[in-house]
Amino acid sequence: MNRSVSLMLNGRETALEVRTDETLLDVLRRQGLRSVRETCGIGMCGACTVLIDGRPISACLYLAPLVDGAEVLTIEGMARREELHPIQRAFVERMGFQCSYCTPGMILTAKALLAENPEPSPDEIREYLSGNLCRCGSYLKIIESVQLAADLLRAGGAMPA
Ligand code: FES
Ligand code: FES
């Protein structure tokens, strides 16, 4: 059975026709949003994380019809034209990735964390990102990246001297 949903997808009003039994992951990938990645498919790894109304959600577990009326953000919606979001810049600056497979989910989860807590401690970052796994083991660099992102956002987005 199909259903029409309308949502704000990466800042754009979007109308979609979805099956009632398909996941948001499948629908977003069909829209060409390939940053939303399936790895475990059972809510364990965080590779498919998107923000729904600002909250990190595993898209592999979320039924697509439930996004009706919601705001959905994927990593494709973070940069403004050619300008990376400060959290993206922080990950580049601190090399918070190796293969980058986990990176979209990490960055989106970090965005939700920093909206809730603009100055998290390393332990608070670890705790908040604990649902996002990095098979390359880049955790130390990821934590440094989130700390720099917090500094950047508190400074209004500018790179500190
Ligand atoms: S693919 Fe969704 S949590 Fe792993
Ligand atoms: S950078 Fe490779 S999985 Fe995290």
Coordinates of N, CA and C and ligand atoms in Angstrom, one line a residue:
M1 N 0.8 -1.2 0.0 CA 0.0 0.0 0.0 C 0.9 1.2 0.0
N2 N 0.5 2.3 -0.8 CA 1.3 3.5 -0.8 C 0.6 4.6 -0.1
R3 N 1.5 5.6 0.3 CA 0.9 6.7 1.0 C 1.7 8.0 0.6
S4 N 1.1 9.1 0.5 CA 1.8 10.4 0.2 C 2.2 11.0 1.5
V5 N 3.5 11.5 1.5 CA 4.0 12.2 2.7 C 4.6 13.5 2.2
S6 N 4.4 14.6 3.0 CA 5.1 15.8 2.7 C 6.0 16.2 3.9
L7 N 7.2 16.6 3.6 CA 8.2 16.9 4.6 C 9.1 18.0 4.1
M8 N 9.9 18.6 5.1 CA 11.0 19.4 4.7 C 12.2 18.6 4.7
L9 N 12.7 18.4 3.5 CA 13.9 17.5 3.3 C 15.1 18.4 2.9
N10 N 16.0 18.4 3.8 CA 17.2 19.3 3.6 C 16.8 20.7 3.2
G11 N 15.8 21.2 4.0 CA 15.4 22.6 3.8 C 14.4 22.9 2.6
R12 N 14.0 21.8 1.9 CA 13.1 22.0 0.8 C 11.8 21.2 1.0
E13 N 10.7 21.9 0.8 CA 9.4 21.2 0.8 C 9.4 20.1 -0.2
T14 N 9.1 18.9 0.3 CA 9.2 17.7 -0.6 C 8.0 16.8 -0.4
A15 N 7.4 16.4 -1.5 CA 6.3 15.5 -1.5 C 6.7 14.1 -2.1
L16 N 6.5 13.1 -1.3 CA 6.9 11.8 -1.8 C 5.8 10.8 -1.7
E17 N 5.9 9.8 -2.5 CA 5.0 8.7 -2.5 C 5.8 7.5 -1.9
V18 N 5.4 7.0 -0.8 CA 6.1 5.9 -0.2 C 5.2 4.7 0.1
R19 N 5.8 3.5 0.2 CA 5.1 2.3 0.6 C 5.0 2.4 2.1
T20 N 3.9 1.9 2.7 CA 3.7 2.0 4.1 C 4.7 1.1 4.9
D21 N 5.3 0.1 4.2 CA 6.2 -0.8 4.9 C 7.6 -0.6 4.6
E22 N 8.0 0.5 3.9 CA 9.4 0.7 3.6 C 10.0 1.7 4.6
T23 N 11.4 1.5 4.7 CA 12.1 2.4 5.7 C 12.4 3.7 5.1
L24 N 12.7 4.6 6.0 CA 13.1 6.0 5.6 C 14.5 5.8 4.8
L25 N 15.3 4.9 5.3 CA 16.6 4.7 4.6 C 16.4 4.4 3.1
D26 N 15.5 3.5 2.8 CA 15.3 3.1 1.4 C 14.8 4.3 0.6
V27 N 13.9 5.1 1.2 CA 13.3 6.2 0.5 C 14.3 7.3 0.3
L28 N 15.1 7.6 1.3 CA 16.1 8.6 1.1 C 17.2 8.2 0.0
R29 N 17.6 7.0 0.1 CA 18.6 6.5 -0.9 C 18.0 6.6 -2.3
R30 N 16.7 6.3 -2.4 CA 16.0 6.4 -3.7 C 16.0 7.8 -4.2
Q31 N 16.0 8.8 -3.3 CA 16.0 10.2 -3.6 C 17.4 10.6 -4.0
G32 N 18.4 9.7 -4.0 CA 19.8 10.1 -4.3 C 20.6 10.5 -3.2
L33 N 20.1 10.4 -1.9 CA 20.8 10.8 -0.8 C 21.6 9.6 -0.3
R34 N 22.8 9.4 -0.9 CA 23.5 8.2 -0.7 C 24.4 8.3 0.5
S35 N 24.4 9.4 1.2 CA 25.2 9.5 2.5 C 24.5 8.7 3.6
V36 N 23.2 8.4 3.4 CA 22.5 7.6 4.4 C 22.7 6.2 4.1
R37 N 23.6 5.6 4.9 CA 24.2 4.3 4.5 C 23.6 3.1 5.3
E38 N 23.4 2.0 4.7 CA 23.0 0.9 5.4 C 24.2 0.0 5.7
T39 N 24.4 -0.4 6.9 CA 25.4 -1.3 7.3 C 24.8 -2.5 8.0
C40 N 24.4 -2.2 9.2 CA 23.8 -3.4 10.0 C 22.3 -3.6 9.7
G41 N 21.6 -2.5 9.4 CA 20.2 -2.6 9.1 C 19.3 -2.9 10.3
I42 N 19.9 -2.9 11.5 CA 19.1 -3.3 12.7 C 19.3 -2.3 13.9
G43 N 19.7 -1.0 13.5 CA 19.8 0.0 14.5 C 21.0 -0.1 15.5
M44 N 22.1 -0.8 15.0 CA 23.2 -1.0 15.9 C 24.4 -0.1 15.6
C45 N 24.5 0.5 14.4 CA 25.8 1.1 14.0 C 25.8 2.6 13.8
G46 N 24.6 3.1 13.5 CA 24.5 4.6 13.3 C 24.9 5.1 11.9
A47 N 25.3 4.2 11.0 CA 25.7 4.7 9.7 C 24.5 5.3 8.9
C48 N 23.3 5.0 9.3 CA 22.1 5.5 8.5 C 21.5 6.7 9.3
T49 N 22.2 7.3 10.2 CA 21.6 8.3 11.0 C 21.2 9.6 10.2
V50 N 20.0 10.0 10.5 CA 19.5 11.3 9.9 C 18.9 12.1 11.1
L51 N 18.7 13.4 10.9 CA 18.1 14.2 12.0 C 16.6 14.3 11.6
I52 N 15.7 13.9 12.5 CA 14.3 14.2 12.3 C 13.9 15.2 13.4
D53 N 13.4 16.3 12.9 CA 13.1 17.4 13.8 C 14.3 17.6 14.8
G54 N 15.5 17.5 14.3 CA 16.7 17.8 15.2 C 17.2 16.6 16.0
R55 N 16.5 15.5 16.0 CA 16.9 14.3 16.8 C 17.5 13.3 15.9
P56 N 18.6 12.7 16.3 CA 19.3 11.6 15.5 C 18.4 10.3 15.6
I57 N 18.1 9.8 14.4 CA 17.3 8.6 14.2 C 18.0 7.7 13.3
S58 N 17.9 6.4 13.6 CA 18.4 5.4 12.6 C 17.3 5.2 11.5
A59 N 17.7 5.6 10.3 CA 16.7 5.6 9.2 C 16.4 4.2 8.8
C60 N 17.3 3.2 9.2 CA 17.0 1.8 8.8 C 15.8 1.2 9.6
L61 N 15.5 1.9 10.8 CA 14.4 1.3 11.6 C 13.2 2.2 11.6
Y62 N 13.2 3.2 10.8 CA 12.1 4.2 10.8 C 11.3 4.1 9.6
L63 N 10.0 3.8 9.8 CA 9.1 3.7 8.7 C 8.9 5.0 8.0
A64 N 9.0 5.0 6.7 CA 8.9 6.2 5.9 C 7.7 7.0 6.1
P65 N 6.5 6.5 6.2 CA 5.3 7.3 6.4 C 5.3 8.2 7.6
L66 N 6.1 7.8 8.6 CA 6.2 8.6 9.9 C 6.8 9.9 9.7
V67 N 7.5 10.2 8.6 CA 8.1 11.5 8.4 C 7.2 12.6 7.9
D68 N 5.9 12.2 7.7 CA 5.0 13.1 7.2 C 4.9 14.3 8.2
G69 N 5.2 15.5 7.6 CA 5.1 16.8 8.4 C 6.4 17.1 9.2
A70 N 7.4 16.2 9.0 CA 8.6 16.4 9.8 C 9.7 17.2 9.0
E71 N 10.7 17.6 9.7 CA 11.9 18.1 9.1 C 13.0 17.1 9.1
V72 N 13.5 16.7 8.0 CA 14.5 15.7 7.9 C 15.8 16.3 7.3
L73 N 16.9 16.1 8.0 CA 18.2 16.6 7.6 C 19.2 15.4 7.3
T74 N 19.8 15.4 6.2 CA 20.9 14.5 5.9 C 22.2 15.4 5.7
I75 N 23.3 14.7 5.6 CA 24.5 15.5 5.4 C 24.5 16.4 4.2
E76 N 23.7 16.0 3.2 CA 23.7 16.7 1.9 C 23.1 18.1 2.2
G77 N 22.3 18.3 3.3 CA 21.6 19.5 3.6 C 22.4 20.4 4.5
M78 N 23.7 20.1 4.8 CA 24.4 20.9 5.8 C 25.2 22.0 5.3
A79 N 25.9 21.8 4.2 CA 26.7 22.9 3.6 C 25.8 23.9 3.0
R80 N 26.3 25.2 3.0 CA 25.5 26.3 2.3 C 26.3 26.6 1.0
R81 N 25.7 26.2 -0.1 CA 26.4 26.3 -1.4 C 27.8 25.7 -1.3
E82 N 28.9 26.5 -1.5 CA 30.2 25.9 -1.4 C 30.8 25.9 0.0
E83 N 30.1 26.4 1.0 CA 30.6 26.6 2.3 C 30.2 25.5 3.2
L84 N 31.2 24.7 3.7 CA 30.9 23.6 4.6 C 30.3 24.2 5.9
H85 N 29.5 23.4 6.6 CA 29.0 23.7 7.9 C 30.2 23.6 8.9
P86 N 30.3 24.5 9.9 CA 31.4 24.4 10.9 C 31.7 23.0 11.4
I87 N 30.7 22.2 11.6 CA 31.0 20.8 12.1 C 31.8 20.0 11.0
Q88 N 31.4 20.2 9.8 CA 32.1 19.6 8.7 C 33.5 20.1 8.6
R89 N 33.7 21.4 8.7 CA 35.0 22.0 8.7 C 35.9 21.4 9.8
A90 N 35.3 21.3 11.0 CA 36.1 20.7 12.1 C 36.5 19.3 11.8
F91 N 35.7 18.5 11.2 CA 36.1 17.1 10.9 C 37.2 17.1 9.9
V92 N 37.2 18.0 8.9 CA 38.2 18.1 7.9 C 39.5 18.5 8.6
E93 N 39.4 19.6 9.4 CA 40.6 20.2 10.1 C 41.3 19.2 11.0
R94 N 40.5 18.4 11.8 CA 41.1 17.5 12.7 C 41.2 16.0 12.1
M95 N 40.9 15.9 10.9 CA 40.9 14.6 10.2 C 40.1 13.5 11.0
G96 N 38.9 13.9 11.3 CA 38.0 13.0 12.1 C 37.4 11.8 11.3
F97 N 38.2 11.3 10.4 CA 37.7 10.1 9.6 C 38.9 9.5 8.9
Q98 N 38.6 8.2 8.5 CA 39.6 7.6 7.6 C 38.8 7.2 6.3
C99 N 38.0 6.1 6.3 CA 37.3 5.8 5.1 C 36.1 6.7 4.9
S100 N 35.6 7.3 6.0 CA 34.5 8.2 6.0 C 33.1 7.6 6.0
Y101 N 33.1 6.2 6.0 CA 31.8 5.6 5.9 C 30.8 6.0 7.1
C102 N 31.4 6.2 8.2 CA 30.6 6.6 9.4 C 30.4 8.1 9.5
T103 N 31.1 8.8 8.7 CA 31.2 10.3 9.0 C 29.8 11.0 8.9
P104 N 29.0 10.8 7.9 CA 27.7 11.5 7.9 C 26.9 11.3 9.2
G105 N 26.8 10.1 9.6 CA 26.1 9.8 10.8 C 26.7 10.5 12.0
M106 N 28.1 10.4 12.1 CA 28.8 11.1 13.2 C 28.5 12.6 13.2
I107 N 28.6 13.2 12.1 CA 28.4 14.7 12.0 C 27.0 15.1 12.4
L108 N 26.0 14.3 11.9 CA 24.7 14.7 12.2 C 24.4 14.4 13.7
T109 N 24.9 13.4 14.3 CA 24.7 13.1 15.7 C 25.4 14.2 16.5
A110 N 26.6 14.6 16.0 CA 27.3 15.7 16.7 C 26.5 17.0 16.6
K111 N 25.9 17.2 15.5 CA 25.0 18.4 15.4 C 23.9 18.5 16.5
A112 N 23.3 17.3 16.6 CA 22.2 17.2 17.7 C 22.8 17.4 19.0
L113 N 24.0 16.8 19.3 CA 24.6 17.0 20.6 C 24.9 18.5 20.9
L114 N 25.5 19.2 19.9 CA 25.9 20.6 20.1 C 24.7 21.5 20.2
A115 N 23.6 21.1 19.6 CA 22.4 21.9 19.8 C 21.9 21.8 21.2
E116 N 22.1 20.6 21.8 CA 21.6 20.4 23.2 C 22.6 20.9 24.2
N117 N 23.9 20.7 23.9 CA 25.0 21.0 24.8 C 26.1 21.6 24.1
P118 N 26.2 23.0 24.1 CA 27.2 23.6 23.2 C 28.7 23.4 23.7
E119 N 28.8 23.0 24.9 CA 30.2 22.8 25.4 C 30.4 21.4 26.1
P120 N 30.3 20.4 25.3 CA 30.3 19.0 25.9 C 31.8 18.7 26.3
S121 N 31.8 17.9 27.4 CA 33.1 17.3 27.8 C 33.5 16.1 26.9
P122 N 34.7 15.7 26.8 CA 35.0 14.5 26.0 C 34.1 13.3 26.4
D123 N 33.9 13.1 27.7 CA 33.0 12.0 28.1 C 31.6 12.2 27.6
E124 N 31.1 13.4 27.6 CA 29.7 13.6 27.1 C 29.7 13.4 25.6
I125 N 30.8 13.7 24.9 CA 30.8 13.4 23.5 C 30.8 11.9 23.2
R126 N 31.6 11.2 24.0 CA 31.7 9.8 23.9 C 30.3 9.1 24.1
E127 N 29.7 9.6 25.2 CA 28.3 9.0 25.5 C 27.3 9.3 24.4
Y128 N 27.3 10.5 23.9 CA 26.3 10.9 22.9 C 26.5 10.2 21.6
L129 N 27.8 10.0 21.2 CA 28.1 9.3 20.0 C 28.2 7.8 20.1
S130 N 27.8 7.3 21.3 CA 28.1 5.8 21.5 C 27.3 4.9 20.5
G131 N 26.2 5.5 19.9 CA 25.4 4.7 19.0 C 26.0 4.7 17.6
N132 N 27.1 5.5 17.4 CA 27.7 5.6 16.0 C 29.0 4.9 16.1
L133 N 29.1 3.8 15.3 CA 30.3 3.0 15.3 C 31.3 3.4 14.2
C134 N 32.5 3.4 14.4 CA 33.6 3.6 13.4 C 34.4 2.4 13.3
R135 N 34.3 1.8 12.1 CA 35.1 0.5 12.0 C 36.6 0.8 11.8
C136 N 36.9 2.1 11.4 CA 38.3 2.5 11.3 C 38.9 2.8 12.6
G137 N 38.1 3.0 13.6 CA 38.7 3.3 15.0 C 39.2 4.7 15.1
S138 N 38.5 5.6 14.4 CA 39.0 7.0 14.4 C 38.4 7.8 15.6
Y139 N 38.1 7.1 16.7 CA 37.3 7.8 17.7 C 38.1 9.0 18.4
L140 N 39.4 8.9 18.6 CA 40.1 10.0 19.2 C 40.0 11.2 18.3
K141 N 40.2 11.1 17.0 CA 40.1 12.2 16.1 C 38.6 12.7 16.0
I142 N 37.7 11.8 16.1 CA 36.3 12.2 16.0 C 36.0 13.1 17.2
I143 N 36.4 12.7 18.4 CA 36.1 13.5 19.6 C 36.8 14.8 19.5
E144 N 38.1 14.9 19.0 CA 38.7 16.2 18.8 C 38.0 17.0 17.8
S145 N 37.4 16.4 16.8 CA 36.7 17.1 15.8 C 35.4 17.8 16.4
V146 N 34.7 17.0 17.3 CA 33.5 17.5 17.9 C 33.9 18.7 18.8
Q147 N 35.0 18.5 19.5 CA 35.4 19.6 20.4 C 35.7 20.9 19.6
L148 N 36.4 20.7 18.5 CA 36.7 21.9 17.6 C 35.4 22.5 17.1
A149 N 34.5 21.6 16.7 CA 33.2 22.1 16.2 C 32.5 22.9 17.2
A150 N 32.5 22.5 18.5 CA 31.9 23.2 19.5 C 32.5 24.6 19.7
D151 N 33.9 24.6 19.6 CA 34.6 25.9 19.6 C 34.1 26.8 18.5
L152 N 34.1 26.2 17.3 CA 33.7 27.0 16.1 C 32.3 27.6 16.2
L153 N 31.4 26.7 16.7 CA 30.0 27.2 16.8 C 29.9 28.3 17.8
R154 N 30.6 28.1 18.9 CA 30.5 29.1 20.0 C 31.1 30.5 19.5
A155 N 32.1 30.4 18.6 CA 32.7 31.6 18.0 C 32.0 32.1 16.8
G156 N 30.8 31.6 16.6 CA 30.0 32.1 15.5 C 30.3 31.4 14.1
G157 N 31.1 30.3 14.1 CA 31.4 29.6 12.9 C 32.8 29.9 12.4
A158 N 33.5 30.9 13.0 CA 34.8 31.2 12.5 C 35.9 30.2 13.1
M159 N 36.9 29.9 12.3 CA 38.0 29.1 12.7 C 38.8 29.8 13.7
P160 N 39.0 29.3 15.0 CA 39.8 30.0 16.0 C 41.3 30.1 15.5
A161 N 41.9 31.2 16.0 CA 43.3 31.5 15.6 C 44.2 30.4 16.2
Ligands
FES1 S1 22.3 0.6 9.2 FE1 20.9 1.7 10.5 S2 21.8 1.6 12.5 FE2 23.1 0.4 11.2
FES2 S1 36.2 6.5 9.3 FE1 35.9 4.5 8.4 S2 34.2 3.7 9.6 FE2 34.6 5.6 10.5

